[in-house]
Short mmCIF file of N, CA and C in Angstrom, two decimals:
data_model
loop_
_atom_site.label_atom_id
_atom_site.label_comp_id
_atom_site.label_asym_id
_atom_site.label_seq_id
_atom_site.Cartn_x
_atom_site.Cartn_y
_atom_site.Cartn_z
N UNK A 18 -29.62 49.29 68.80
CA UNK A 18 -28.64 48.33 68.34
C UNK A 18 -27.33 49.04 68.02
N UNK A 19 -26.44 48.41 68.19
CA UNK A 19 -24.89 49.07 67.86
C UNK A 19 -24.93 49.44 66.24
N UNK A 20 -23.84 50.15 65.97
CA UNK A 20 -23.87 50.39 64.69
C UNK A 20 -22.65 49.69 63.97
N UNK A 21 -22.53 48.76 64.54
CA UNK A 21 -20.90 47.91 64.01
C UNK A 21 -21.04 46.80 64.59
N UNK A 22 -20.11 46.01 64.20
CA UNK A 22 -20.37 44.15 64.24
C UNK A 22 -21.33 43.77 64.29
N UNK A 23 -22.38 43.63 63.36
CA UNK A 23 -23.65 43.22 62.83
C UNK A 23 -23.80 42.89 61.51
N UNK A 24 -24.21 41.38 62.20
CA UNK A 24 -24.36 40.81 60.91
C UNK A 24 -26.42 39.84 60.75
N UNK A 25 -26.83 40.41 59.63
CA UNK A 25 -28.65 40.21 59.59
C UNK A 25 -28.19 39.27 58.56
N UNK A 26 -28.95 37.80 58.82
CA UNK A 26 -29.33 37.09 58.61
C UNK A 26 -30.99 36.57 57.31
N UNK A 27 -31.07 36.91 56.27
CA UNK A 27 -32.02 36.69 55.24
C UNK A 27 -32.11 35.26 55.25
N UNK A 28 -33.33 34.78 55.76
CA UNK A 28 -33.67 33.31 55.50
C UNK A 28 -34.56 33.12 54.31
N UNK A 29 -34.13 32.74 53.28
CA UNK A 29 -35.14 31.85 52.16
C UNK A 29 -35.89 30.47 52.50
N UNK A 30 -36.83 30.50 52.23
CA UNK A 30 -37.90 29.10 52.46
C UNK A 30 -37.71 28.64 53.53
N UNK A 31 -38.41 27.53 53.73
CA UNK A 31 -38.60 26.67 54.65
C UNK A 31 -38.15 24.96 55.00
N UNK A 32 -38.48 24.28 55.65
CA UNK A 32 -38.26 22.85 55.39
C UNK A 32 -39.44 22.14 54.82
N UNK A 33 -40.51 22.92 54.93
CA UNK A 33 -41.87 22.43 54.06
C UNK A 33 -41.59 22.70 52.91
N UNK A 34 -42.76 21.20 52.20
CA UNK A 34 -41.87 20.86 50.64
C UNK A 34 -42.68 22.33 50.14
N UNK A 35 -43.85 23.29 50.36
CA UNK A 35 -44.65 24.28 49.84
C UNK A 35 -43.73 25.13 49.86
N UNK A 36 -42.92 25.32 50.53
CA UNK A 36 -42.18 26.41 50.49
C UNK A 36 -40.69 26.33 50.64
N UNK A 37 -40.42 25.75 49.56
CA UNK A 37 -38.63 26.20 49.01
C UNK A 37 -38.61 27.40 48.68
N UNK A 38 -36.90 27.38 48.28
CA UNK A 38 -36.48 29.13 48.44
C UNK A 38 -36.40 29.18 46.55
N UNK A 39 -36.16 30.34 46.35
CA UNK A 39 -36.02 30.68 44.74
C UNK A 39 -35.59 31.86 45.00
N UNK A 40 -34.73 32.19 43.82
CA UNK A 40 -34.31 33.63 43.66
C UNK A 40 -35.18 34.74 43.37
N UNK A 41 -35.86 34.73 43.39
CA UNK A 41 -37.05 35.58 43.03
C UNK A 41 -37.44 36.01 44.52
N UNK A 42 -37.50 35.17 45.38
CA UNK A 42 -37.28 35.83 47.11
C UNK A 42 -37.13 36.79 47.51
N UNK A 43 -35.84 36.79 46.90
CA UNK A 43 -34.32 38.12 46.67
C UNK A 43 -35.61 39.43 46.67
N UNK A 44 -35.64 39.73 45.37
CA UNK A 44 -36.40 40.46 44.59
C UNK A 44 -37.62 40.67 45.29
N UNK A 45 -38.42 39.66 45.97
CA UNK A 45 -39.76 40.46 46.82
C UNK A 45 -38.99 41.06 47.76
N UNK A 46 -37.84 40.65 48.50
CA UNK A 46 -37.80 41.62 49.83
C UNK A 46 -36.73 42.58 49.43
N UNK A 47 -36.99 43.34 48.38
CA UNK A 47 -36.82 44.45 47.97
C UNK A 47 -35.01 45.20 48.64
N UNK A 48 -34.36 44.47 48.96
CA UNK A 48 -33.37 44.47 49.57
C UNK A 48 -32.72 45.87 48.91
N UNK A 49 -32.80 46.28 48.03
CA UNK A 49 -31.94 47.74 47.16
C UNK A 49 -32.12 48.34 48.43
N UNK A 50 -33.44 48.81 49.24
CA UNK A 50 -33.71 50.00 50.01
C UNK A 50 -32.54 49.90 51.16
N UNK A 51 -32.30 48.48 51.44
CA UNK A 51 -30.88 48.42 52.59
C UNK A 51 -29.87 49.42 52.28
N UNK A 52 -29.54 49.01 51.18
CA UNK A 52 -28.32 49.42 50.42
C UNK A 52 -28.41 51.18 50.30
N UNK A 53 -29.56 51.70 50.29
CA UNK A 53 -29.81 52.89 50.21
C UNK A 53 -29.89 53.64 51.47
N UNK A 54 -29.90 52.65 52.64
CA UNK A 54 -29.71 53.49 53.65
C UNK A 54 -28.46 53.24 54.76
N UNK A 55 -28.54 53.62 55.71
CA UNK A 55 -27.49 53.14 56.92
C UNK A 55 -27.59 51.99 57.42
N UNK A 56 -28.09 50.78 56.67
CA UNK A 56 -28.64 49.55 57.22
C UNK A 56 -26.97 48.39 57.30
N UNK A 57 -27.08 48.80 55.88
CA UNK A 57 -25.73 47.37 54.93
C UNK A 57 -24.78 48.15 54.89
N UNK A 58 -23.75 48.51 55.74
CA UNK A 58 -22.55 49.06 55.74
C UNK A 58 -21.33 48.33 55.76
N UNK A 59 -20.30 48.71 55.74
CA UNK A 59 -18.85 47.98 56.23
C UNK A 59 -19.18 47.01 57.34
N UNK A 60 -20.07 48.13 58.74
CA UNK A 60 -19.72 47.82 59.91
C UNK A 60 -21.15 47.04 59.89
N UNK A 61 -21.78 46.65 59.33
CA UNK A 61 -23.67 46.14 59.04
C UNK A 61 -23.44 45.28 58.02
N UNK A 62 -23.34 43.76 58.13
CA UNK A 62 -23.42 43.34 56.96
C UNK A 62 -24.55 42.54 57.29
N UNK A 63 -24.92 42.11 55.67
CA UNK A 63 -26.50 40.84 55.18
C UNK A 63 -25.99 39.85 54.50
N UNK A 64 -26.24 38.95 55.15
CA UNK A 64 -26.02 37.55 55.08
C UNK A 64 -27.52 36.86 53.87
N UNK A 65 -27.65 35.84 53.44
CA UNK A 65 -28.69 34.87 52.79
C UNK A 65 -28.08 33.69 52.64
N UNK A 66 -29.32 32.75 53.70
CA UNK A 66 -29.06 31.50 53.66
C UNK A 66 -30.71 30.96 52.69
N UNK A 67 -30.76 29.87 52.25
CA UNK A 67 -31.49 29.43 51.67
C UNK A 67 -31.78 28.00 51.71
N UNK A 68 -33.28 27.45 52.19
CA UNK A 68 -33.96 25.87 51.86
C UNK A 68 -34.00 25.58 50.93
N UNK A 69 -33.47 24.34 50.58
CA UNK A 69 -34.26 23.65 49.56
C UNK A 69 -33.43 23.52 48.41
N UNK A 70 -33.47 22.67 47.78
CA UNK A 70 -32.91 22.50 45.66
C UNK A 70 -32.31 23.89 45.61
N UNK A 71 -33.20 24.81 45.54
CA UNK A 71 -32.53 26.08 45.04
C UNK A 71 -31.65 26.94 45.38
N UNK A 72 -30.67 26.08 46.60
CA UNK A 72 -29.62 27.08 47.91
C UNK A 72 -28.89 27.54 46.92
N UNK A 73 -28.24 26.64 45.41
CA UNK A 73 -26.85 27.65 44.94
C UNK A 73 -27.57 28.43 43.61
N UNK A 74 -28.99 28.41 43.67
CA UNK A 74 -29.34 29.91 43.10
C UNK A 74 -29.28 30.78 43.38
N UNK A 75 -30.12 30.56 44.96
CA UNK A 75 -30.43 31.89 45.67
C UNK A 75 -29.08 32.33 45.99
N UNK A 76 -27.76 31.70 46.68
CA UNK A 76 -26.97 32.09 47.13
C UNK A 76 -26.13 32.71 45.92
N UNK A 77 -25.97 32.48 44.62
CA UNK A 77 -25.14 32.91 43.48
C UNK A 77 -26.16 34.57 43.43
N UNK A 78 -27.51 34.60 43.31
CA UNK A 78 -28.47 35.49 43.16
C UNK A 78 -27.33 36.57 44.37
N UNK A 79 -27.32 35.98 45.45
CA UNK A 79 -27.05 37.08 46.36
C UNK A 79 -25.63 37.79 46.55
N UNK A 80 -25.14 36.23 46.00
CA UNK A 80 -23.30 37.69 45.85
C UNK A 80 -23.34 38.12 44.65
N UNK A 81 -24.22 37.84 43.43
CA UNK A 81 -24.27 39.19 42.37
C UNK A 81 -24.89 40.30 43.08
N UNK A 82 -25.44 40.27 44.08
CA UNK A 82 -26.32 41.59 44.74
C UNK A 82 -25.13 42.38 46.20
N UNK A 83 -24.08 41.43 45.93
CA UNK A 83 -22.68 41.83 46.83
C UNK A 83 -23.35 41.65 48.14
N UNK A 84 -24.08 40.46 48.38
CA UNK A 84 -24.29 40.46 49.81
C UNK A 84 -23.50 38.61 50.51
N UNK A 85 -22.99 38.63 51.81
CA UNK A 85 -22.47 37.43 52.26
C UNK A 85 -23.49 36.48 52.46
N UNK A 86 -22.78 35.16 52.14
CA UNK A 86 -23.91 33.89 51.84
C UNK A 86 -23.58 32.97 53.04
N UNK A 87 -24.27 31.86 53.77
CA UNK A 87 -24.06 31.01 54.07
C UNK A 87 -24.75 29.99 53.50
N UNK A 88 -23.63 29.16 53.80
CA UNK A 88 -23.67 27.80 53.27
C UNK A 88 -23.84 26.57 54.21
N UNK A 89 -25.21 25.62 53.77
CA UNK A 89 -25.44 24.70 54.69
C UNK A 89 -25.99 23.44 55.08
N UNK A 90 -25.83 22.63 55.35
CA UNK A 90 -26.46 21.49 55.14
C UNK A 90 -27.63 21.52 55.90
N UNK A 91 -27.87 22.36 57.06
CA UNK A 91 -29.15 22.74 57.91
C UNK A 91 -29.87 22.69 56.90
N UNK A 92 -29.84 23.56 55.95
CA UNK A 92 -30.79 23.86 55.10
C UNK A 92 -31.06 23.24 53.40
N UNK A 93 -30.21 22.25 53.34
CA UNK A 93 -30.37 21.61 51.78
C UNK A 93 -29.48 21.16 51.97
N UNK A 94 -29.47 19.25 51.11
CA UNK A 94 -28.82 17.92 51.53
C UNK A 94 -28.78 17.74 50.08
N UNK A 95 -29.17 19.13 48.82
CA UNK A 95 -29.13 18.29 47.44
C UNK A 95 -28.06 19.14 46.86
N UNK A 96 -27.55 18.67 45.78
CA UNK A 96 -26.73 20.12 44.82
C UNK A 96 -27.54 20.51 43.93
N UNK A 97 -27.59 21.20 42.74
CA UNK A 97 -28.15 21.91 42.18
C UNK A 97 -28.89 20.96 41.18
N UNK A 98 -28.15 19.88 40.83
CA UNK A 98 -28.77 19.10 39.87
C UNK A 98 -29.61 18.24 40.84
N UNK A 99 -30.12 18.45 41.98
CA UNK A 99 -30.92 17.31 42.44
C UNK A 99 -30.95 16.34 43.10
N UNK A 100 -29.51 15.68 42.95
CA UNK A 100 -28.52 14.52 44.05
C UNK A 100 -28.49 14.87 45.16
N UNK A 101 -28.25 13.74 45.73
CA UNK A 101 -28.01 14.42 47.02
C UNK A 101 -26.27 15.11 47.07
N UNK A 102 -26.30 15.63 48.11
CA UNK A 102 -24.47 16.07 48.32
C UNK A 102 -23.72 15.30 48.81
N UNK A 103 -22.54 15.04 48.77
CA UNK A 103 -21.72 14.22 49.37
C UNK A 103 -21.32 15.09 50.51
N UNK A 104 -21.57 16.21 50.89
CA UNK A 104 -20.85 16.98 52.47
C UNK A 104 -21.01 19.07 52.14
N UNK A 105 -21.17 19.08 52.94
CA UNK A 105 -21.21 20.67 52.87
C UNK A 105 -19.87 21.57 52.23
N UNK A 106 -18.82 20.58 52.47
CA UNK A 106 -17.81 21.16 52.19
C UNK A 106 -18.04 21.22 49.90
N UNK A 107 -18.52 20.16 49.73
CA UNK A 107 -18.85 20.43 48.06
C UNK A 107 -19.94 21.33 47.95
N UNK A 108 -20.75 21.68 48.97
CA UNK A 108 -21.51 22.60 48.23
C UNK A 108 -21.04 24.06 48.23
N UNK A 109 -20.22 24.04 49.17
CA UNK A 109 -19.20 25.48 49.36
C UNK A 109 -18.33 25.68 47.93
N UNK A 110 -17.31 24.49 47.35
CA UNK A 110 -16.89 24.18 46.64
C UNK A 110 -17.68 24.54 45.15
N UNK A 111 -18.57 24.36 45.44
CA UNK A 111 -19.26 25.08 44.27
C UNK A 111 -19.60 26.05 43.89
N UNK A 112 -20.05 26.57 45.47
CA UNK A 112 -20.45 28.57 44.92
C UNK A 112 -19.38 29.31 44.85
N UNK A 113 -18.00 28.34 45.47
CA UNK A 113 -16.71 29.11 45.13
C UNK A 113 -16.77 28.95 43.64
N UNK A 114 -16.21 28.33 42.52
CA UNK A 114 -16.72 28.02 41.72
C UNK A 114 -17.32 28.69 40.67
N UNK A 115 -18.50 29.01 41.43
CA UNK A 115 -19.64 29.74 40.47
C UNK A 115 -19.00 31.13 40.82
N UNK A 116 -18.37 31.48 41.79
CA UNK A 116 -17.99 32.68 42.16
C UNK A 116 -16.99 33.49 41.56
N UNK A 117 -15.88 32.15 41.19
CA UNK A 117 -14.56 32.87 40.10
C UNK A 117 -15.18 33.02 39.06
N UNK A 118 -16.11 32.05 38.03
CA UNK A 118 -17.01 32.02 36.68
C UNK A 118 -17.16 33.52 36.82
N UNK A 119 -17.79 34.17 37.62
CA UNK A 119 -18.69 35.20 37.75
C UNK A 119 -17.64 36.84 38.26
N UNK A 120 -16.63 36.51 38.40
CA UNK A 120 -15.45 37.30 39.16
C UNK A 120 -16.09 38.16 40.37
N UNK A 121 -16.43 37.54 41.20
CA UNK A 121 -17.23 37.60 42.36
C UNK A 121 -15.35 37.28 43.23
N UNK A 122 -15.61 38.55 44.25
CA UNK A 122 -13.98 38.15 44.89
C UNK A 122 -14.86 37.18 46.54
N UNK A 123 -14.08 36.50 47.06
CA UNK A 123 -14.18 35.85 48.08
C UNK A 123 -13.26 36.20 49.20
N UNK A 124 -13.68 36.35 50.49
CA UNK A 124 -12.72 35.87 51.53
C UNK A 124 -12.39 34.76 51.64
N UNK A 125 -11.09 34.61 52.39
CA UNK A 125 -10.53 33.07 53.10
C UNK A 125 -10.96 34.07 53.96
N UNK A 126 -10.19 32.93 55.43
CA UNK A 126 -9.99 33.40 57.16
C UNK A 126 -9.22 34.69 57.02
N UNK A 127 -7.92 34.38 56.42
CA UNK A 127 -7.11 35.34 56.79
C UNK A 127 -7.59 36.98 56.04
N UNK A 128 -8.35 37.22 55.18
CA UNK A 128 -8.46 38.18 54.54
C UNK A 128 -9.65 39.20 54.98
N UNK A 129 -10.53 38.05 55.47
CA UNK A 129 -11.86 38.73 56.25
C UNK A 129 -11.37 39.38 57.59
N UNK A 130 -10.56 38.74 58.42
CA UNK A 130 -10.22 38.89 59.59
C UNK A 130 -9.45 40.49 58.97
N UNK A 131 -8.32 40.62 58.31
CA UNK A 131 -8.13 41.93 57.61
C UNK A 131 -9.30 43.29 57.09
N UNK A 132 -9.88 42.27 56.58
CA UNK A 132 -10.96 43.64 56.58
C UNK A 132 -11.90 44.05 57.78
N UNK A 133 -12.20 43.13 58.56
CA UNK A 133 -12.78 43.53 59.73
C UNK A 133 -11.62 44.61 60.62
N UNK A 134 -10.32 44.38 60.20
CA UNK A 134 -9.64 45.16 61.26
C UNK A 134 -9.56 46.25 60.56
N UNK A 135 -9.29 46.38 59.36
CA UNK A 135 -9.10 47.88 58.33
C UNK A 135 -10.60 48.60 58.88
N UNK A 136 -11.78 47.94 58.81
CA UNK A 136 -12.92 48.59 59.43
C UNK A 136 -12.90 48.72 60.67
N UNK A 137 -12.10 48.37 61.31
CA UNK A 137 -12.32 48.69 63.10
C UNK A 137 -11.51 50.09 62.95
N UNK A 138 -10.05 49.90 62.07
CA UNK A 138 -8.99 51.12 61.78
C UNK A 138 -9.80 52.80 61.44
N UNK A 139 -10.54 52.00 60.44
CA UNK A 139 -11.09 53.37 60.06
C UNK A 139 -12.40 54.18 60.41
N UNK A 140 -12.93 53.19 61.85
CA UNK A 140 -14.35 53.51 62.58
C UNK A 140 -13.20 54.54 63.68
N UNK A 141 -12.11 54.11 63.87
CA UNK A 141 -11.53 54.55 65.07
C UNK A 141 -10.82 56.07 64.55
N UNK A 142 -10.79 56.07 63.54
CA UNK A 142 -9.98 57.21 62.42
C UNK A 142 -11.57 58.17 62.58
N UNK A 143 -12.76 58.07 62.21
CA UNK A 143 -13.83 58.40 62.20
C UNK A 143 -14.57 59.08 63.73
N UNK A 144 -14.54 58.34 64.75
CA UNK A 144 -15.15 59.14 65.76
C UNK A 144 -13.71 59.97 66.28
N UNK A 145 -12.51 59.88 65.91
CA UNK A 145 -11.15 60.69 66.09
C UNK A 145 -11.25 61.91 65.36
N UNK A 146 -12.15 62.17 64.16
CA UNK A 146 -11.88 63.27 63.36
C UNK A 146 -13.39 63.80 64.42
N UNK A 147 -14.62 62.84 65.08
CA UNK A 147 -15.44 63.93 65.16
C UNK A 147 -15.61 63.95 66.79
N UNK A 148 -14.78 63.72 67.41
CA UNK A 148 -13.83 64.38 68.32
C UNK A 148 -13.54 65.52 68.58
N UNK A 149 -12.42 65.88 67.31
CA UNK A 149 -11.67 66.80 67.48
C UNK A 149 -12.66 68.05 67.20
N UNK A 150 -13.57 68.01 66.31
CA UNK A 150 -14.97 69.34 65.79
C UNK A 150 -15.32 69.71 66.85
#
């Protein structure tokens, strides 16, 4: 597999009612060891999407753990209290939200698209220095 533009995908639960997602998920799949190796880099990122009632736990659970979330109606039609949602766009609206509460920084478009290029800048700065050895 390449070692840049990769992005892994963590699915929580299911659409069976036995198996919704919970933050505690997080925590069995032991995710620290990523972080400890060449897995979750700049150029390697981990995503967590999550089924069920519990999407803006698991997903709040996962950007305290500094990992990228998606957000979705594929996967949960309720908000946190139980209702249903009025549109995906409020449930985004919320983990933004929970995200300033928490001083968790966010991308827009324009800022991600910046850091993807500062990381293309400095992959290209990188096989240039081991080049020249």
């Amino acid at each position: 597999m390449p070692d840049h533009h990769q992005h892994a995908l963590v699915v929580l639960g299911r659409y069976q009612k036995e198996q919704q997602s919970s933050p505690w998920d997080l925590r069995a799949l032991n995710l620290a060891r990523f972080f400890d190796s060449d897995f979750v880099t700049p150029e390697v990122r981990c995503a967590v999407c999550a089924f069920g009632a519990r999407e803006q736990d698991c997903l709040t659970s996962a950007m305290l753990l500094g990992l990228d979330i998606r957000v979705g109606f594929e996967n949960n039609h309720f908000s946190a209290s139980g209702v249903a949602a009025n549109s995906n766009a409020e449930q985004v609206e919320k983990l933004k939200v929970i995200s300033q509460h928490l001083h968790i920084p966010l991308h827009d478009a324009v800022s991600l698209r910046e850091a993807i290029k500062d990381t293309e800048t400095e992959r290209g700065k990188k096989k240039e220095k081991e080049q020249e050895k």
